[in-house]
Coordinates of C-alpha atoms and ligand atoms in Angstrom, one line a residue:
M309 CA 205.1 149.2 -47.6
H310 CA 202.1 150.7 -49.5
I311 CA 202.2 149.6 -53.0
R312 CA 199.9 152.0 -55.3
T313 CA 198.3 150.2 -57.7
R314 CA 195.7 153.1 -58.9
P315 CA 196.2 156.5 -59.1
L316 CA 196.1 158.6 -56.2
R317 CA 193.6 161.3 -55.3
R318 CA 196.0 163.6 -53.1
L319 CA 194.7 165.6 -50.5
V320 CA 195.2 169.1 -50.7
V321 CA 197.6 169.2 -47.7
G322 CA 199.6 166.6 -49.5
A323 CA 200.0 168.9 -52.6
A324 CA 200.7 171.9 -50.5
L325 CA 203.3 170.1 -48.6
G326 CA 205.0 169.1 -51.8
A327 CA 205.1 172.7 -53.2
L328 CA 206.4 173.6 -50.2
L329 CA 209.2 171.0 -50.3
L330 CA 210.3 171.9 -53.9
A331 CA 210.1 175.4 -52.6
G332 CA 212.7 174.5 -50.2
G333 CA 215.4 174.6 -52.4
G334 CA 217.4 172.0 -54.7
P335 CA 217.5 171.3 -58.1
V336 CA 213.6 171.8 -59.0
A337 CA 214.2 169.8 -62.3
A338 CA 215.1 166.5 -60.8
A339 CA 212.4 164.1 -62.2
K340 CA 213.6 161.4 -60.1
P341 CA 211.2 160.9 -56.7
P342 CA 213.1 161.4 -53.5
P343 CA 214.3 158.0 -51.9
R344 CA 212.0 156.6 -49.3
P345 CA 212.3 158.3 -45.8
A346 CA 213.7 156.1 -43.0
A347 CA 211.5 158.2 -40.7
G348 CA 208.7 160.6 -41.1
P349 CA 205.3 160.2 -42.7
G350 CA 205.1 157.3 -45.1
T351 CA 207.5 155.1 -43.0
N352 CA 206.3 151.7 -41.8
H353 CA 209.0 150.6 -39.3
A354 CA 207.6 146.9 -39.4
T355 CA 210.3 145.7 -42.0
D356 CA 209.5 141.7 -41.7
D357 CA 207.2 139.4 -39.5
P358 CA 209.3 138.1 -36.8
F359 CA 207.3 134.8 -36.8
T360 CA 208.4 133.9 -40.3
A361 CA 211.2 136.1 -41.4
S362 CA 214.6 134.6 -42.4
R363 CA 216.1 137.3 -39.8
T364 CA 214.9 135.4 -36.8
S365 CA 215.2 132.1 -38.5
W366 CA 217.8 130.7 -36.3
W367 CA 216.4 131.9 -33.1
R368 CA 213.3 130.3 -33.9
Q369 CA 214.8 127.0 -34.4
D370 CA 217.2 126.9 -31.6
R371 CA 215.1 127.2 -28.9
F372 CA 217.4 126.7 -26.0
G373 CA 220.2 129.2 -25.1
M374 CA 222.4 130.2 -22.1
F375 CA 222.3 133.3 -20.2
I376 CA 225.4 134.6 -18.5
H377 CA 225.2 136.9 -15.6
F378 CA 228.7 138.1 -14.9
G379 CA 229.8 141.6 -14.0
A380 CA 231.7 143.4 -11.3
Y381 CA 229.2 142.1 -8.6
A382 CA 230.6 138.8 -9.2
N383 CA 233.8 139.8 -7.4
L384 CA 231.7 139.9 -3.9
E385 CA 230.3 136.5 -4.8
G386 CA 227.1 137.6 -3.4
E387 CA 228.0 138.9 0.0
Y388 CA 228.9 142.0 1.5
T389 CA 230.0 142.7 4.8
R390 CA 229.2 146.1 5.9
P391 CA 231.4 148.4 8.3
D392 CA 229.6 147.0 11.4
G393 CA 230.3 143.4 10.5
T394 CA 226.8 142.1 9.6
V395 CA 226.3 140.6 6.3
C396 CA 224.1 141.3 3.6
R397 CA 223.3 138.9 0.5
N398 CA 222.6 139.5 -3.0
A399 CA 223.9 139.0 -6.4
E400 CA 223.5 141.4 -9.5
W401 CA 221.7 143.8 -7.3
I402 CA 224.2 143.9 -4.4
Q403 CA 225.3 147.4 -4.8
R404 CA 221.7 148.8 -4.4
E405 CA 220.2 146.4 -2.1
C406 CA 222.9 146.3 0.1
A407 CA 223.3 150.1 -0.1
I408 CA 227.1 149.8 -0.9
P409 CA 228.3 153.4 -1.4
K410 CA 229.5 154.1 -4.7
A411 CA 233.3 154.5 -3.8
E412 CA 233.2 151.3 -2.1
Y413 CA 231.8 149.5 -4.8
E414 CA 234.2 151.1 -7.2
K415 CA 237.1 150.0 -4.9
Q416 CA 236.1 146.3 -4.6
A417 CA 235.5 146.3 -8.7
A418 CA 239.3 147.6 -8.7
T419 CA 240.3 144.0 -7.5
F420 CA 238.2 141.9 -9.9
N421 CA 240.5 139.9 -11.8
P422 CA 238.3 137.1 -13.7
S423 CA 241.7 135.5 -14.7
A424 CA 240.1 131.9 -15.0
F425 CA 237.4 133.2 -17.6
D426 CA 237.8 130.5 -20.2
A427 CA 235.6 131.4 -23.1
E428 CA 236.3 127.7 -24.8
A429 CA 235.1 125.9 -21.7
I430 CA 232.1 128.2 -21.2
V431 CA 231.3 127.7 -25.0
K432 CA 231.9 123.9 -24.4
A433 CA 229.6 123.9 -21.3
A434 CA 226.7 125.5 -23.8
K435 CA 227.3 123.0 -26.6
D436 CA 227.3 120.1 -24.2
A437 CA 223.8 121.3 -22.6
G438 CA 222.5 121.3 -26.1
Q439 CA 222.4 125.4 -25.9
R440 CA 222.4 126.9 -29.1
Y441 CA 222.9 130.5 -28.3
I442 CA 224.9 132.4 -25.5
V443 CA 223.7 135.9 -24.3
I444 CA 226.1 137.5 -21.7
T445 CA 225.8 140.5 -19.9
S446 CA 227.8 143.3 -21.4
K447 CA 226.6 145.8 -19.1
H448 CA 224.1 145.2 -15.9
H449 CA 222.4 147.9 -13.7
D450 CA 225.5 148.6 -11.9
G451 CA 226.8 150.1 -15.5
Y452 CA 230.1 148.2 -15.5
A453 CA 231.2 147.6 -19.0
M454 CA 232.5 144.0 -19.7
W455 CA 234.4 145.0 -22.7
P456 CA 237.1 147.8 -23.2
T457 CA 234.5 150.7 -24.0
K458 CA 235.7 153.8 -24.8
Q459 CA 232.7 155.8 -23.4
N460 CA 234.2 155.6 -19.8
T461 CA 236.6 154.0 -17.7
W462 CA 233.9 152.1 -15.5
N463 CA 234.8 148.9 -17.6
L464 CA 236.8 145.7 -17.1
R465 CA 240.1 147.2 -18.8
D466 CA 240.2 150.4 -17.1
H467 CA 238.8 149.5 -13.7
S468 CA 239.8 146.1 -12.4
S469 CA 243.0 143.7 -11.8
F470 CA 242.5 142.0 -14.9
D471 CA 244.8 141.3 -17.6
P472 CA 244.4 144.7 -20.0
H473 CA 245.5 142.7 -22.9
R474 CA 242.6 140.3 -22.8
D475 CA 238.8 141.0 -23.9
L476 CA 236.2 138.4 -22.5
L477 CA 233.8 139.6 -25.1
A478 CA 236.0 139.0 -28.0
E479 CA 237.2 135.6 -26.5
L480 CA 233.7 134.7 -26.2
K481 CA 232.7 135.6 -29.7
K482 CA 235.6 133.5 -31.2
A483 CA 235.1 130.6 -29.3
A484 CA 231.2 130.7 -30.0
D485 CA 232.0 131.2 -33.9
A486 CA 234.3 128.3 -33.7
A487 CA 231.4 126.2 -32.0
G488 CA 228.5 127.4 -34.3
I489 CA 227.1 128.9 -31.3
K490 CA 225.2 132.5 -31.7
L491 CA 226.2 135.1 -29.7
G492 CA 224.1 137.9 -28.2
F493 CA 224.5 140.6 -25.3
Y494 CA 222.8 141.7 -22.3
Y495 CA 222.6 145.7 -21.9
S496 CA 220.9 147.4 -19.0
I497 CA 219.4 150.7 -20.0
W498 CA 219.0 151.7 -16.2
D499 CA 222.3 152.6 -15.3
W500 CA 223.4 153.2 -11.7
H501 CA 226.9 154.6 -12.2
D502 CA 226.7 157.2 -14.8
P503 CA 226.1 160.4 -13.0
D504 CA 224.1 161.8 -16.1
F505 CA 221.5 159.0 -16.2
A506 CA 218.8 160.2 -14.0
D507 CA 218.7 163.8 -14.7
P508 CA 216.5 164.9 -17.6
A509 CA 218.9 167.7 -18.2
T510 CA 221.9 165.3 -18.6
F511 CA 220.2 162.4 -20.0
P512 CA 221.0 163.2 -23.6
R513 CA 224.3 162.9 -22.6
Y514 CA 224.1 159.5 -21.3
R515 CA 222.1 158.5 -24.3
K516 CA 225.1 159.6 -26.6
R517 CA 227.4 157.3 -24.6
M518 CA 225.1 154.5 -24.6
Y519 CA 224.5 154.7 -28.3
G520 CA 228.3 154.8 -28.4
Q521 CA 228.7 151.7 -26.6
L522 CA 225.7 149.8 -28.4
K523 CA 227.9 150.7 -31.6
E524 CA 231.1 149.6 -30.2
L525 CA 229.3 146.1 -29.3
I526 CA 227.8 145.9 -32.9
D527 CA 230.9 147.0 -34.7
H528 CA 233.3 144.9 -32.7
Y529 CA 231.6 141.7 -31.9
D530 CA 229.0 141.9 -34.4
P531 CA 226.1 140.2 -31.9
A532 CA 223.3 138.1 -33.3
L533 CA 221.0 139.6 -30.9
L534 CA 220.6 142.3 -28.2
W535 CA 218.7 141.7 -24.9
F536 CA 217.9 144.8 -23.0
D537 CA 216.9 145.1 -19.6
G538 CA 216.3 147.9 -16.9
E539 CA 213.6 149.9 -19.2
W540 CA 210.9 150.4 -16.4
D541 CA 210.2 153.3 -14.3
A542 CA 212.4 153.2 -11.5
D543 CA 213.9 155.4 -8.9
N544 CA 217.1 155.5 -7.0
P545 CA 218.4 156.4 -9.5
T546 CA 215.3 157.6 -11.6
N547 CA 214.5 156.0 -14.7
R548 CA 212.4 157.8 -17.3
W549 CA 213.1 155.6 -20.3
S550 CA 210.3 156.1 -22.5
R551 CA 208.5 154.4 -25.5
R552 CA 209.5 157.4 -27.5
D553 CA 213.2 156.5 -26.2
G554 CA 212.5 153.0 -27.3
A555 CA 211.4 153.5 -30.6
A556 CA 214.4 155.6 -31.6
L557 CA 217.0 153.1 -30.0
Q558 CA 215.1 150.2 -32.1
A559 CA 215.5 152.5 -35.5
Y560 CA 219.0 153.1 -34.4
L561 CA 220.0 149.7 -34.0
H562 CA 218.1 148.4 -37.1
G563 CA 220.3 151.1 -39.1
L564 CA 223.3 149.7 -37.6
K565 CA 222.4 146.0 -38.5
P566 CA 219.1 145.2 -40.0
G567 CA 219.4 141.3 -38.9
L568 CA 219.6 142.0 -35.4
I569 CA 217.0 140.4 -33.1
V570 CA 216.1 142.6 -30.3
N571 CA 213.8 141.8 -27.0
N572 CA 210.8 143.6 -25.9
R573 CA 212.7 145.7 -23.1
V574 CA 214.2 147.8 -25.8
G575 CA 210.8 149.8 -25.5
K576 CA 208.5 149.3 -22.4
R577 CA 207.9 145.5 -22.5
E578 CA 204.8 145.9 -24.7
V579 CA 203.4 143.6 -27.3
V580 CA 204.8 146.0 -30.2
D581 CA 208.0 146.4 -28.7
G582 CA 211.4 144.6 -30.1
D583 CA 211.0 140.9 -31.6
F584 CA 210.2 139.1 -28.7
G585 CA 208.6 138.9 -25.4
T586 CA 210.5 138.1 -22.0
P587 CA 208.7 136.4 -19.2
E588 CA 210.9 136.2 -16.6
Q589 CA 211.3 133.4 -14.2
E590 CA 208.2 132.1 -15.3
I591 CA 206.5 129.9 -18.4
P592 CA 203.6 131.0 -20.0
A593 CA 200.5 128.7 -20.0
E594 CA 199.9 129.0 -23.6
P595 CA 201.7 130.7 -26.8
V596 CA 201.9 134.5 -26.0
D597 CA 199.6 136.3 -28.2
G598 CA 201.1 138.5 -30.9
Q599 CA 204.7 138.2 -30.5
L600 CA 207.3 135.6 -30.1
W601 CA 208.5 134.9 -26.6
E602 CA 211.5 133.5 -24.8
S603 CA 211.3 132.4 -20.9
C604 CA 214.6 133.4 -18.8
M605 CA 215.2 131.5 -15.8
T606 CA 218.1 131.1 -13.2
L607 CA 219.5 127.7 -12.4
N608 CA 219.3 128.3 -8.6
D609 CA 217.8 131.3 -7.3
H610 CA 220.2 134.1 -8.3
W611 CA 221.4 135.3 -11.7
G612 CA 224.7 136.7 -10.6
F613 CA 227.2 134.2 -8.5
A614 CA 225.9 133.7 -4.9
K615 CA 228.2 131.7 -3.0
Y616 CA 225.6 130.3 -0.5
D617 CA 222.9 129.6 -2.9
T618 CA 222.7 125.5 -3.5
H619 CA 219.2 125.6 -4.4
W620 CA 219.6 124.2 -8.0
K621 CA 216.9 123.1 -10.2
S622 CA 217.4 119.4 -11.2
P623 CA 218.1 118.3 -14.5
A624 CA 214.6 116.8 -14.8
T625 CA 213.1 120.1 -13.8
V626 CA 215.1 122.0 -16.6
V627 CA 214.2 119.3 -19.1
H628 CA 210.4 119.5 -18.1
N629 CA 210.8 123.4 -18.4
L630 CA 212.4 123.1 -22.1
L631 CA 209.5 120.7 -23.3
D632 CA 206.9 123.0 -21.8
V633 CA 208.3 126.1 -23.3
A634 CA 208.9 124.4 -26.9
S635 CA 205.4 122.9 -26.8
R636 CA 204.2 126.8 -26.6
G637 CA 206.5 127.8 -29.4
G638 CA 208.9 129.8 -27.0
N639 CA 212.6 129.9 -26.3
Y640 CA 214.3 128.8 -23.1
L641 CA 217.3 131.0 -21.9
L642 CA 218.7 129.3 -19.2
N643 CA 221.1 131.3 -16.8
V644 CA 224.6 130.5 -15.2
G645 CA 226.5 133.1 -13.0
P646 CA 230.4 132.6 -13.1
D647 CA 232.2 133.2 -9.9
R648 CA 234.7 135.8 -9.3
L649 CA 237.4 134.3 -11.2
G650 CA 235.1 133.8 -14.3
R651 CA 234.2 130.0 -13.5
I652 CA 230.7 128.5 -14.0
P653 CA 230.2 126.8 -10.8
Q654 CA 230.3 123.1 -11.1
P655 CA 226.7 122.3 -9.9
S656 CA 225.5 124.3 -12.7
V657 CA 228.3 122.6 -15.3
D658 CA 227.1 119.1 -14.0
R659 CA 223.4 119.8 -14.5
L660 CA 223.7 121.4 -18.1
R661 CA 225.6 118.2 -19.0
E662 CA 222.8 115.9 -17.9
V663 CA 220.3 117.9 -19.7
G664 CA 222.5 117.7 -22.9
R665 CA 222.8 114.0 -22.8
W666 CA 219.3 113.7 -22.5
L667 CA 218.6 116.2 -25.6
G668 CA 221.5 114.5 -27.6
S669 CA 220.3 110.9 -27.0
G670 CA 217.9 109.1 -29.1
G671 CA 216.8 111.8 -31.3
R672 CA 215.1 113.6 -28.5
G673 CA 216.2 116.7 -29.7
D674 CA 213.6 116.8 -32.5
A675 CA 211.2 117.5 -29.6
V676 CA 212.6 120.9 -28.9
Y677 CA 214.9 122.1 -32.1
G678 CA 212.8 123.4 -34.8
A679 CA 209.8 122.1 -33.0
G680 CA 207.0 124.4 -31.9
H681 CA 203.4 124.7 -30.6
T682 CA 200.6 122.6 -32.0
G683 CA 196.6 123.5 -31.6
L684 CA 196.2 120.0 -32.7
V685 CA 195.9 118.3 -29.0
A686 CA 195.1 119.6 -25.7
D687 CA 197.9 120.2 -23.4
P688 CA 198.4 116.8 -21.5
S689 CA 198.8 116.4 -17.5
W690 CA 201.4 113.7 -18.4
G691 CA 203.9 116.0 -20.2
A692 CA 204.3 118.3 -23.2
V693 CA 203.4 117.9 -26.9
S694 CA 205.2 119.8 -29.6
R695 CA 204.9 119.6 -33.4
R696 CA 207.8 119.5 -36.2
D697 CA 206.2 119.0 -39.5
D698 CA 204.2 116.1 -39.7
E699 CA 205.4 114.6 -36.5
L700 CA 204.1 115.3 -33.0
Y701 CA 206.5 114.7 -29.8
A702 CA 204.7 113.6 -27.0
A703 CA 207.4 114.2 -24.2
V704 CA 206.1 111.9 -21.3
T705 CA 207.4 113.3 -17.7
S706 CA 205.1 110.8 -15.9
W707 CA 205.3 107.6 -17.7
P708 CA 202.4 105.2 -17.2
G709 CA 203.1 102.1 -15.3
T710 CA 202.8 98.5 -16.9
G711 CA 199.9 98.4 -19.1
G712 CA 198.9 102.0 -18.4
S713 CA 198.1 104.4 -21.2
L714 CA 198.4 108.2 -22.2
H715 CA 195.3 110.1 -23.4
L716 CA 195.8 112.6 -25.9
T717 CA 192.8 114.9 -26.5
A718 CA 192.4 115.9 -30.1
K719 CA 191.5 119.4 -31.1
G720 CA 191.6 119.1 -34.7
P721 CA 191.0 116.2 -37.6
F722 CA 194.0 114.5 -37.8
E723 CA 195.3 110.7 -37.9
I724 CA 198.1 109.2 -36.2
T725 CA 199.9 106.8 -38.7
A726 CA 203.1 105.6 -36.6
A727 CA 204.2 106.0 -33.0
R728 CA 207.6 104.8 -31.5
V729 CA 209.6 105.5 -28.6
L730 CA 212.6 107.6 -29.2
G731 CA 215.8 105.7 -27.9
S732 CA 214.1 102.5 -27.2
S733 CA 212.8 99.4 -29.3
Q734 CA 209.6 99.1 -27.2
R735 CA 206.2 99.3 -29.1
V736 CA 203.3 101.7 -28.6
A737 CA 199.6 100.9 -29.2
V738 CA 197.5 103.7 -30.4
T739 CA 193.8 103.4 -29.8
R740 CA 191.1 105.8 -30.9
A741 CA 189.2 106.6 -27.3
G742 CA 186.8 109.1 -26.3
D743 CA 187.9 112.6 -27.6
G744 CA 191.2 111.5 -28.9
F745 CA 193.7 108.6 -28.7
D746 CA 195.0 106.7 -25.9
L747 CA 198.7 105.8 -26.1
T748 CA 200.0 102.6 -24.5
P749 CA 203.6 101.7 -24.5
S750 CA 204.8 98.4 -24.0
G751 CA 207.9 99.0 -21.5
A752 CA 209.1 101.5 -18.9
T753 CA 210.5 105.1 -19.5
P754 CA 213.3 104.8 -21.6
D755 CA 215.1 107.8 -19.5
P756 CA 214.3 108.8 -16.0
L757 CA 214.0 112.6 -16.9
A758 CA 211.5 111.9 -19.7
G759 CA 210.6 109.8 -22.5
V760 CA 209.4 110.8 -25.8
I761 CA 206.9 109.3 -28.1
R762 CA 207.4 110.2 -31.6
L763 CA 203.9 110.3 -33.4
T764 CA 203.7 110.6 -37.3
I765 CA 200.5 112.2 -38.3
R766 CA 198.2 112.6 -41.4
P767 CA 197.5 116.3 -40.8
P768 CA 194.2 117.9 -41.2
A769 CA 193.5 118.4 -45.1
A770 CA 194.7 121.6 -46.4
A771 CA 193.7 123.8 -49.4
P772 CA 196.7 124.6 -51.5
V773 CA 198.7 127.9 -50.9
G774 CA 196.6 130.7 -52.3
E775 CA 197.4 133.2 -55.1
G776 CA 196.6 136.5 -53.0
T777 CA 198.3 139.5 -53.4
G778 CA 197.0 141.3 -50.3
L779 CA 194.2 143.3 -49.2
T780 CA 193.1 146.8 -50.6
A781 CA 194.1 149.6 -48.2
R782 CA 192.6 152.9 -48.3
S783 CA 194.0 155.6 -45.8
W784 CA 192.5 158.8 -45.0
A785 CA 194.4 161.8 -43.6
N786 CA 191.8 161.9 -40.8
D787 CA 190.6 159.5 -38.1
S788 CA 186.9 159.6 -39.1
F789 CA 187.3 157.9 -42.7
T790 CA 185.8 161.2 -44.1
G791 CA 185.9 162.3 -47.7
P792 CA 188.0 160.6 -50.3
P793 CA 191.0 158.7 -49.2
A794 CA 194.6 160.3 -49.5
A795 CA 196.1 156.8 -50.6
V796 CA 194.6 153.8 -52.0
G797 CA 196.6 150.6 -52.6
V798 CA 197.3 146.9 -52.1
D799 CA 199.1 145.8 -48.7
P800 CA 200.6 142.4 -49.2
T801 CA 199.9 142.0 -45.2
V802 CA 198.6 143.8 -42.4
N803 CA 201.6 144.5 -40.5
K804 CA 202.3 148.2 -39.6
S805 CA 204.4 149.9 -37.1
Y806 CA 204.3 153.4 -37.7
R807 CA 205.5 154.0 -34.2
F808 CA 205.4 157.9 -33.3
D809 CA 206.7 159.1 -36.8
G810 CA 205.4 157.0 -39.5
S811 CA 202.0 156.8 -41.5
P812 CA 200.6 155.1 -44.6
D813 CA 201.8 157.4 -47.1
P814 CA 204.3 160.4 -47.3
T815 CA 201.1 162.7 -47.7
I816 CA 199.5 161.7 -44.5
P817 CA 200.7 163.1 -41.4
A818 CA 201.9 160.9 -38.2
D819 CA 198.8 161.7 -36.3
H820 CA 195.0 161.5 -36.8
F821 CA 194.6 159.0 -40.0
A822 CA 192.5 156.0 -40.6
T823 CA 192.9 152.9 -42.8
R824 CA 190.6 150.7 -44.0
W825 CA 191.4 147.0 -45.3
T826 CA 188.9 145.3 -47.3
G827 CA 189.1 142.2 -49.6
T828 CA 188.6 138.4 -48.8
L829 CA 190.5 136.1 -46.2
Q830 CA 191.5 132.5 -47.7
P831 CA 191.9 129.9 -44.7
R832 CA 193.6 126.5 -45.8
Y833 CA 192.1 124.4 -43.1
D834 CA 188.4 123.9 -42.0
E835 CA 188.8 124.8 -38.6
T836 CA 188.3 127.2 -35.9
Y837 CA 190.5 130.3 -36.4
T838 CA 191.7 132.6 -33.7
L839 CA 192.1 135.9 -35.6
T840 CA 194.4 138.4 -33.6
T841 CA 195.0 142.1 -33.8
V842 CA 197.6 143.7 -32.1
S843 CA 196.2 147.6 -32.2
D844 CA 197.0 151.1 -31.2
D845 CA 194.8 153.3 -31.3
T846 CA 191.5 151.5 -32.6
V847 CA 190.6 148.7 -34.4
R848 CA 187.6 146.9 -35.7
L849 CA 187.4 143.8 -37.7
W850 CA 184.6 142.2 -39.6
I851 CA 184.4 138.6 -41.2
D852 CA 181.5 137.9 -43.7
G853 CA 179.8 141.1 -42.7
R854 CA 179.7 140.1 -38.9
Q855 CA 181.7 142.4 -36.7
V856 CA 184.1 140.1 -34.4
I857 CA 186.4 142.5 -33.0
D858 CA 185.5 146.1 -31.5
G859 CA 188.3 147.9 -30.2
S860 CA 186.9 151.4 -31.1
V861 CA 187.6 153.0 -27.8
P862 CA 191.2 154.5 -28.3
H863 CA 193.6 152.4 -26.5
G864 CA 197.5 151.8 -26.1
A865 CA 199.2 148.3 -27.7
R866 CA 196.5 145.9 -27.2
V867 CA 195.8 142.7 -28.4
D868 CA 192.2 141.4 -29.0
K869 CA 191.2 138.1 -30.4
A870 CA 188.0 136.5 -31.9
T871 CA 187.4 132.7 -32.8
V872 CA 185.9 132.5 -36.2
A873 CA 184.9 129.0 -38.0
L874 CA 186.3 129.2 -41.6
K875 CA 186.3 127.1 -44.5
A876 CA 189.4 125.6 -46.4
G877 CA 190.0 127.4 -49.6
H878 CA 186.5 129.5 -49.3
R879 CA 187.1 133.3 -49.8
H880 CA 185.7 135.2 -46.5
R881 CA 184.9 138.6 -46.7
I882 CA 187.1 140.6 -44.4
R883 CA 187.2 144.4 -43.4
I884 CA 189.6 146.1 -40.8
D885 CA 189.0 149.7 -39.9
Y886 CA 191.8 150.9 -38.2
T887 CA 192.7 154.6 -36.6
E888 CA 195.6 156.5 -35.2
R889 CA 194.9 159.4 -33.0
T890 CA 197.9 160.5 -31.3
G891 CA 201.2 159.0 -29.9
E892 CA 202.2 155.5 -31.5
A893 CA 200.5 153.7 -34.3
H894 CA 200.3 149.8 -34.8
L895 CA 198.1 147.4 -36.3
K896 CA 198.7 143.7 -37.1
L897 CA 196.5 140.8 -38.4
L898 CA 197.7 137.3 -37.1
W899 CA 195.9 134.0 -37.2
S900 CA 196.2 130.7 -35.9
S901 CA 194.3 127.5 -35.6
P902 CA 194.8 123.7 -34.8
G903 CA 196.6 123.2 -38.0
Q904 CA 198.3 126.7 -38.1
E905 CA 200.8 128.1 -35.8
Q906 CA 200.5 131.6 -35.1
Q907 CA 201.8 134.0 -37.9
I908 CA 201.0 137.3 -39.6
V909 CA 198.1 136.4 -41.9
P910 CA 200.2 135.8 -45.1
R911 CA 199.9 137.8 -48.6
S912 CA 199.1 134.5 -50.2
Q913 CA 195.8 134.1 -48.3
L914 CA 194.6 137.7 -48.9
Y915 CA 192.9 139.2 -51.7
A916 CA 192.1 142.7 -52.7
D917 CA 188.7 143.9 -53.8
Ligands
LIG1304 O1 219.4 140.6 -15.1 C1 218.3 139.7 -14.5 C2 217.9 140.6 -13.1 O2 218.8 141.4 -12.3 C3 216.9 141.7 -13.9 N1 216.4 140.8 -14.9 C4 217.1 139.8 -14.9 C5 217.3 139.1 -16.2 C6 215.8 142.2 -12.8 N2 215.7 143.1 -12.7 N3 214.6 143.4 -11.6 N4 214.1 142.1 -11.6 C7 215.0 141.2 -12.3 C8 213.0 141.8 -10.8 C9 213.0 142.8 -9.7 C10 213.3 142.6 -8.4 C11 213.3 143.4 -7.5 FE1 214.8 143.2 -6.0 C12 212.6 143.5 -6.1 C13 214.1 144.7 -7.4 C14 213.9 145.3 -6.0 C15 213.0 144.3 -5.5 C16 215.5 141.4 -6.5 C17 215.0 141.4 -5.4 C18 216.5 142.6 -6.9 C19 216.8 143.0 -5.6 C20 215.8 142.5 -4.6

């Protein structure tokens, strides 16, 4: 939002445009300004900061979710016997990878009858595991809809042997609501079944049906989240999903449900796409720069049910993964693949229950729920450390032998005032040692999966929350900062997603503009901060007159970082020069430090000239 605090000096082009609009018809005498546009010049599509918005609050706290891959492919249970008798194995990609003819895949789907799908049992399995949200495939790449969509007949009601009076997604929604579990839907953009998908001439027809299906999902099941996939460039069938398609879809969804959380595959999986990044089958070594994130992972080696796959992860591995993820500020979405009748495999249920037992005893969940990354300590080799308020949770996956200790490397100035092992009465001796602390527990690990030592800390001294109102923003209708600015105001935060059609002001067109932010930046800690910009097309950042980021060669969405020693309460001069040439436009300013988790630099710490 661009708040004007000073009279504007409009460019001639702006005045001419205004005259043109007036001449275009309508009551000229109307004195009221037109409502702010939802698109076009003057629009910023970044409506909030996902790192701190109430919209994303549940998701940031909950940390642990259940992914469910269930579709017509489950009916084959991972094996396809070709006409020549040979067997081809896969799971949710079986139609494509085993080259099953379309007619044949349709024929097998007609016998799909997940009569044993028990929404309450599934929700209970998630709840027992300590999972607080569920994301289920509403439609995978095979295009088969798991609800009675009105857009086509390639769905569970119209093309199966399932009870036509049942609706799995409605059943799951009801059970999830009753248990206080959030429900979201996976939806594949890439569609192998719809004949209109691959051809640019017919794609608009597909898109209309896709928008129709997404509206059905939102209207009928009110999902908390949409998890897109299949956005990448692909052949067989050709996938031309573009960044422009992604921007339009995100705006459409936002219009349908402003509180919706959406993953980055709604666009092209870039740092500016959606609300969160989606590392798949991997855990990033550090917090992901510039965006929230969630690692999705299988419990064996397949997403969909594969009857031959017994390569299950151990409960210890799952717990360790969850602890690693939480300590880096991410979420963990752990998959189950129900069988042809809709039952979660027993080995999955058993493992989930064991993970839940671990999380639910001794208050160990505090190391995960509502906990996040801390820069106060280095990642230890013996486990992972998360922070929740003024407590650190040292999750120990290799507990020391008798008398042995665990070293904690401190990266910021803090004290440990108390230490205890959760779910155990043993004592922990804390001594200063080398670059940090040694923790010496008096006994053996309280649990074979992992033990958690809760450390109460006196955090680094913080200056009070500031009284800033944002930075001065001057914007030009050219990309060279030439002449008088077209708009001057104060921006509470530097958090802009103009995308393709927006700009800083209705008088500034969507291409070839520039903004210069100036004022002061007031940190709350005496620490080395990492200042992060997410930019498209160019950015330059100065702190106290020294240039620390130079992204002046035009580029697509990109992250730049600078480390700068700042002084608590001191007001450091800041200047950001940003330009948009053509295409998409984005610019965000974030910070993090040992005492401060990554966030958009808040308004209270920014002061205008
Ligand atoms: O829905 C799950 C997967 O089906 C989907 N994303 C998760 C959440 C996914 N799509 N692609 N990939 C995962 C990675 C791509 C792997 C591929 Fe292949 C290698 C595609 C073709 C070769 C995997 C292996 C699928 C077929 C063989």
